[in-house]
PDB file of C-alpha atoms and ligand atoms in Angstrom:
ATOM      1  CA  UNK A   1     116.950   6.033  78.669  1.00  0.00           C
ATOM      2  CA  UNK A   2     116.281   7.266  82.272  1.00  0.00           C
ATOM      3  CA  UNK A   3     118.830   6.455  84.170  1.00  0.00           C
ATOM      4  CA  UNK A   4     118.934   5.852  88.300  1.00  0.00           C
ATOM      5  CA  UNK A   5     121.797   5.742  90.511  1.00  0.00           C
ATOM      6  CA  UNK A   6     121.538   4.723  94.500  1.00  0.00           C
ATOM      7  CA  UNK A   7     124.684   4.327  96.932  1.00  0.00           C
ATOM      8  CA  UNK A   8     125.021   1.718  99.397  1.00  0.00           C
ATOM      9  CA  UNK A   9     126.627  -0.795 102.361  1.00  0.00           C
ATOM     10  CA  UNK A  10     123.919  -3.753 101.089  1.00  0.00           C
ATOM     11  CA  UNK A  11     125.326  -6.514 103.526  1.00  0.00           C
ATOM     12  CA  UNK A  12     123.184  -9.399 104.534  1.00  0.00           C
ATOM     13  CA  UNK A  13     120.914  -8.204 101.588  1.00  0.00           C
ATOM     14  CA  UNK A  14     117.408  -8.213 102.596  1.00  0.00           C
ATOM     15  CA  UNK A  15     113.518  -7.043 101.720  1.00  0.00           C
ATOM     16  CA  UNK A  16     114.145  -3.477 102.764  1.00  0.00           C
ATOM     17  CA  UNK A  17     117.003  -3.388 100.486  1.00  0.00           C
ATOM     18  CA  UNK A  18     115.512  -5.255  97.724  1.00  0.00           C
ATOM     19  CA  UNK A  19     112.416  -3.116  98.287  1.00  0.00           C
ATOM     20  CA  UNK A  20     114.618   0.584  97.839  1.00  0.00           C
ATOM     21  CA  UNK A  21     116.358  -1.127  94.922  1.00  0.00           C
ATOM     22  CA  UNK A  22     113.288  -1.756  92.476  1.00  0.00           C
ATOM     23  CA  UNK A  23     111.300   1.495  93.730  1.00  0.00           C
ATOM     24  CA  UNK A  24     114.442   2.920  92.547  1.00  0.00           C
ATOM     25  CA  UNK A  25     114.636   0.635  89.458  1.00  0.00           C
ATOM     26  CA  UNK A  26     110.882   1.490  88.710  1.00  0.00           C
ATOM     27  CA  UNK A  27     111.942   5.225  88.414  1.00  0.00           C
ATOM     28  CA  UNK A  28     113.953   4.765  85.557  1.00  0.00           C
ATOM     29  CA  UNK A  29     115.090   2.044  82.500  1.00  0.00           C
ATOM     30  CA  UNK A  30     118.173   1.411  84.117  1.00  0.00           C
ATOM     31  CA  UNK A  31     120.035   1.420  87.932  1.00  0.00           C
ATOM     32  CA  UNK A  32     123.485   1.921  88.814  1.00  0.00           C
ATOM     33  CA  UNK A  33     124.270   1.284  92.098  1.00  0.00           C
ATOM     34  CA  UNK A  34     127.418   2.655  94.448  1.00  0.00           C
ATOM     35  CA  UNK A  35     128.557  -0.327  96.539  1.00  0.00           C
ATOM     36  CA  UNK A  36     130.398   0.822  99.571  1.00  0.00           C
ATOM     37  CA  UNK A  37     133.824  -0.194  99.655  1.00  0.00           C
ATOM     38  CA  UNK A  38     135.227  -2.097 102.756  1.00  0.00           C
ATOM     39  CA  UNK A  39     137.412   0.836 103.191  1.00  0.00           C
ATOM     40  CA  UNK A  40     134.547   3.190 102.590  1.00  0.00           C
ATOM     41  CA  UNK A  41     132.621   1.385 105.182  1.00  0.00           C
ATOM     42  CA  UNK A  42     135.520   2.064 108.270  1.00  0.00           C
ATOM     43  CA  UNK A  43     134.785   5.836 107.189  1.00  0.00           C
ATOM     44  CA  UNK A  44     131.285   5.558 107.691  1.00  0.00           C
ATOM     45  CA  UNK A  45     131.633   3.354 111.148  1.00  0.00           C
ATOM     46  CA  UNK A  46     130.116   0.344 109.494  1.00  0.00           C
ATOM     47  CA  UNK A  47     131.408  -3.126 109.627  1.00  0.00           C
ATOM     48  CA  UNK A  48     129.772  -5.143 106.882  1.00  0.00           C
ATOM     49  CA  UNK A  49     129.844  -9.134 107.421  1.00  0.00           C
ATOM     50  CA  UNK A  50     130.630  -9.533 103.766  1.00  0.00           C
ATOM     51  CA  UNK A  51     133.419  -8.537 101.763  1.00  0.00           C
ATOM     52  CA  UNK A  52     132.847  -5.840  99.090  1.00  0.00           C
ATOM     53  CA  UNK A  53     133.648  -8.646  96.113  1.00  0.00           C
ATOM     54  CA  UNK A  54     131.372 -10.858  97.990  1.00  0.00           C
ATOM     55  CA  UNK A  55     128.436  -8.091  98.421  1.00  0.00           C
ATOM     56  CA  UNK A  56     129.304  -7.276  94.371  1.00  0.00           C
ATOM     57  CA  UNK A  57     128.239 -10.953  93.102  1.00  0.00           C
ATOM     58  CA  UNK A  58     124.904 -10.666  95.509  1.00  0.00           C
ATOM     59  CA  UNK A  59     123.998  -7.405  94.454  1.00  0.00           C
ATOM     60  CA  UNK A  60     124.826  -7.829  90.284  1.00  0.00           C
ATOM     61  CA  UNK A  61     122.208 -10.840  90.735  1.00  0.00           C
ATOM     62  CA  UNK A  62     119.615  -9.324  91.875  1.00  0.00           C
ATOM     63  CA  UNK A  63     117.091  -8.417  88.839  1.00  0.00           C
ATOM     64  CA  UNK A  64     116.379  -4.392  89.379  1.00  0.00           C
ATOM     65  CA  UNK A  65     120.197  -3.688  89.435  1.00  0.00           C
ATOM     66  CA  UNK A  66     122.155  -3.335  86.078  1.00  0.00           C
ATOM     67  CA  UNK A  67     125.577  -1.862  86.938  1.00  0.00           C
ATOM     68  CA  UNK A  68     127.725  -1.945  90.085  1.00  0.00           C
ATOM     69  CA  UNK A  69     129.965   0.450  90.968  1.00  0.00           C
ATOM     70  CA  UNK A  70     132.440   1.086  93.871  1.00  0.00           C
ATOM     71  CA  UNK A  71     131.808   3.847  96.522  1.00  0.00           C
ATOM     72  CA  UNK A  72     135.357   4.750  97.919  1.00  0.00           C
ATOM     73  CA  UNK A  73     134.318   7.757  99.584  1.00  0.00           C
ATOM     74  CA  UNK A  74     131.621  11.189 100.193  1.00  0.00           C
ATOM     75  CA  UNK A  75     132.776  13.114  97.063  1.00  0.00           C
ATOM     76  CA  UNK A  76     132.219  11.077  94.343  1.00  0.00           C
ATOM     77  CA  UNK A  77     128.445  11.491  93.635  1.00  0.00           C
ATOM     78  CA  UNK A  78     128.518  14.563  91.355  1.00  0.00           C
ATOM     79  CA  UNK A  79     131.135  12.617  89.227  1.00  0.00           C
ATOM     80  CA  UNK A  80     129.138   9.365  89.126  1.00  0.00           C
ATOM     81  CA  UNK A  81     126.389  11.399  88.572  1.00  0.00           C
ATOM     82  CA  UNK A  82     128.123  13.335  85.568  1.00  0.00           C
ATOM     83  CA  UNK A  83     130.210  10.287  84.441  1.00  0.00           C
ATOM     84  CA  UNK A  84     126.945   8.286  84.045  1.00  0.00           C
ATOM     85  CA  UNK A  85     124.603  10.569  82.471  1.00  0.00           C
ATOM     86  CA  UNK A  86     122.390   9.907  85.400  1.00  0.00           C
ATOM     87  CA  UNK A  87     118.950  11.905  85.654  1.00  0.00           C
ATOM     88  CA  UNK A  88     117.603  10.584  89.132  1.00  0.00           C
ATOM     89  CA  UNK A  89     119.141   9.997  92.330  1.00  0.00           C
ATOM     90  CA  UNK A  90     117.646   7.801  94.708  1.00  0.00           C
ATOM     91  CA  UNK A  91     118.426   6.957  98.617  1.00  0.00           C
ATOM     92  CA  UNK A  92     116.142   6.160 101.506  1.00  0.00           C
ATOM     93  CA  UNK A  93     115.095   8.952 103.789  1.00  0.00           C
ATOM     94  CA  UNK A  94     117.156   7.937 106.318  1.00  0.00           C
ATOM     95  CA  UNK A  95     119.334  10.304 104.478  1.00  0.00           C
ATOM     96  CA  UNK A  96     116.483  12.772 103.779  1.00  0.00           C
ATOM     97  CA  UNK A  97     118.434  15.912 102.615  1.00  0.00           C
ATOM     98  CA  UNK A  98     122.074  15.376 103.030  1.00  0.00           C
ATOM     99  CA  UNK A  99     122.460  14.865  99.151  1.00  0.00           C
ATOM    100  CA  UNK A 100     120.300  17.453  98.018  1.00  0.00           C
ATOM    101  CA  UNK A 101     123.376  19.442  96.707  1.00  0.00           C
ATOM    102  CA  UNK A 102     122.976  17.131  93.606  1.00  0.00           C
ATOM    103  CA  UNK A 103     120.010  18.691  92.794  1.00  0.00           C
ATOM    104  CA  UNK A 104     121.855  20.930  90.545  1.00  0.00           C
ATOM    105  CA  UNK A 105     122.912  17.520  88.440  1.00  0.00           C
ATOM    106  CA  UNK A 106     119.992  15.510  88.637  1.00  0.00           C
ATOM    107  CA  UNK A 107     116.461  14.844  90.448  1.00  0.00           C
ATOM    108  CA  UNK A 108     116.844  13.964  94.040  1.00  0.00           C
ATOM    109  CA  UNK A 109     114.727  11.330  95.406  1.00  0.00           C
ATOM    110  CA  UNK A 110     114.517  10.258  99.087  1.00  0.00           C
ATOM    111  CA  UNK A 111     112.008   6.992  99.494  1.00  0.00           C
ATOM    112  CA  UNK A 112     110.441   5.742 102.640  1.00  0.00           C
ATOM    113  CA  UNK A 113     112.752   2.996 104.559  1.00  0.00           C
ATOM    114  CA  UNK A 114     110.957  -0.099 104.769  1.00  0.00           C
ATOM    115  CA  UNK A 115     110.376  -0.745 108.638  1.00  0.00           C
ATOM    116  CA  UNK A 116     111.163  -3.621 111.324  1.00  0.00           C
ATOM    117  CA  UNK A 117     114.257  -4.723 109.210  1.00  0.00           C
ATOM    118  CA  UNK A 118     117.880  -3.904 108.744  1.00  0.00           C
ATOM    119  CA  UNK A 119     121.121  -5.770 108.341  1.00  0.00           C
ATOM    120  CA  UNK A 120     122.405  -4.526 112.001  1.00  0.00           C
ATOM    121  CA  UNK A 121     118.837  -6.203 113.534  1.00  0.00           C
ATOM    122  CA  UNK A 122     119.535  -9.753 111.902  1.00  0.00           C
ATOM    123  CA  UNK A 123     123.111  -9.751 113.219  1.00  0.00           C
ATOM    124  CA  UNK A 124     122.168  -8.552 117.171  1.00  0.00           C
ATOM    125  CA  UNK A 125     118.967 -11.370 116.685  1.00  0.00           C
ATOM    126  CA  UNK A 126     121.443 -13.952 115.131  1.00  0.00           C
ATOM    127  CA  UNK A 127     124.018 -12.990 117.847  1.00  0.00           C
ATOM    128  CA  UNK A 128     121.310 -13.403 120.855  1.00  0.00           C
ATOM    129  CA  UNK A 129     120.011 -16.499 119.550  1.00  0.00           C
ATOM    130  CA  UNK A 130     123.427 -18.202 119.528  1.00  0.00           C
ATOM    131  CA  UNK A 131     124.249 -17.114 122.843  1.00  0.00           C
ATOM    132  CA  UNK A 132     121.003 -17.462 125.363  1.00  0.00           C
TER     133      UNK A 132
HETATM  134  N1  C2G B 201     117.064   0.709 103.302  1.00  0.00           N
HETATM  135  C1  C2G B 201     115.672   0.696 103.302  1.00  0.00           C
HETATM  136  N2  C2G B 201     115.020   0.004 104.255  1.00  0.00           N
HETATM  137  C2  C2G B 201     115.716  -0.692 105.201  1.00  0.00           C
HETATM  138  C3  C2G B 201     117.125  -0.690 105.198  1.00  0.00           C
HETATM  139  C4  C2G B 201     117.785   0.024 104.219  1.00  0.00           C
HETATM  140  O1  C2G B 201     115.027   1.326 102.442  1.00  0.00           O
HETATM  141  N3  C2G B 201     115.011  -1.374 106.148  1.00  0.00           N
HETATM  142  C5  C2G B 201     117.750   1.494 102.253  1.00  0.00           C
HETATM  143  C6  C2G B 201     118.628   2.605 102.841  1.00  0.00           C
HETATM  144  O2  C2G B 201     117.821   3.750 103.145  1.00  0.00           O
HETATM  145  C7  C2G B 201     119.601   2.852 101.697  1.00  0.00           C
HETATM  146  C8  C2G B 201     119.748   1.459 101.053  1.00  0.00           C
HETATM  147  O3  C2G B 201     118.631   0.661 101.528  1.00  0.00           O
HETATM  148  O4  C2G B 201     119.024   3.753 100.741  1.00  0.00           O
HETATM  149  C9  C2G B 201     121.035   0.780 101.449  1.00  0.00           C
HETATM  150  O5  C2G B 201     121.084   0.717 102.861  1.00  0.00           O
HETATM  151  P1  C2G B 201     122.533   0.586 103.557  1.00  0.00           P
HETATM  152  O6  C2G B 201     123.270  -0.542 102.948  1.00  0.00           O
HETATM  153  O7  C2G B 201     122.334   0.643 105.038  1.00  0.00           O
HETATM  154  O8  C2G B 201     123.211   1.954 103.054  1.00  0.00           O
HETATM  155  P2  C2G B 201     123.972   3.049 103.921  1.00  0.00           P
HETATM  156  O9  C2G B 201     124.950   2.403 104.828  1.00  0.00           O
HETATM  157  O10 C2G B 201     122.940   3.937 104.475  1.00  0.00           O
HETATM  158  O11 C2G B 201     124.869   3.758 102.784  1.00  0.00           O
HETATM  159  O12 C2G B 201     126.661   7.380 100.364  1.00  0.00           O
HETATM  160  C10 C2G B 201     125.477   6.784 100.853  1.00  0.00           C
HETATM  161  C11 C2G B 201     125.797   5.608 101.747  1.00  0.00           C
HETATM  162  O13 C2G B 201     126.686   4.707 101.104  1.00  0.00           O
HETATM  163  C12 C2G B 201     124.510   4.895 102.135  1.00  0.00           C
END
């Protein structure tokens, strides 16, 4: 079994995420995915609008995703990676090299970003619309 493993925030899950999340699925028979902790989040200067056990339940129901696992912090990869026998590591190329150091553990995949959406544009649009 080929296994996958992706890391991230998911809040206000949308087609660019769903999009990274069954290219990544679509590598492999299986996809584990780090889930950023709301404590994980403050580190990386991100303020989610759901809670981590509410972004959990959205992500374990979507179809490409098998396992969910938390992301408390930067230096957990090579254990998850280890821990989960995983053989491909997937994250959009917004990150394009800053994980290639698990390319000693696993094959390191970067995919395009899907463009015009993100969770940060549907709360500034939601925000202006409420307020003009
Ligand atoms: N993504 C995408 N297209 C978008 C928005 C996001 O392909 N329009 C991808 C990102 O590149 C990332 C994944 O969806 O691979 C999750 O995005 P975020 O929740 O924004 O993840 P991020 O905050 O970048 O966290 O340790 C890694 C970090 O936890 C990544």
């Amino acid at each position: 079994m080929k296994k996958v493993l992706t890391y991230g925030t998911f809040d206000l899950l949308h087609r660019g995420h769903i999009q990274l999340l069954k290219r990544a699925r679509d590598l492999g028979d299986h996809l584990t995915v780090g889930l950023s902790s709301d404590e994980f989040n403050v580190l990386k200067n991100k303020k989610s609008y759901y809670s981590f056990e509410h972004r959990k339940v959205i992500l374990e129901a979507v179809r490409y995703v098998d396992i969910v696992i938390p992301e408390m912090n930067w230096d957990q990869k090579i254990n998850d990676v280890l821990q989960n026998n995983i053989d491909i590591f997937v994250m959009g190329d917004d990150w394009e090299g800053h994980f290639d150091f698990l390319q000693e553990y696993c094959e390191v995949i970067y995919l395009p970003r899907t463009v015009g959406v993100s969770s940060t544009k549907i709360k500034n649009e939601l925000f202006s619309v409420n307020n003009d």
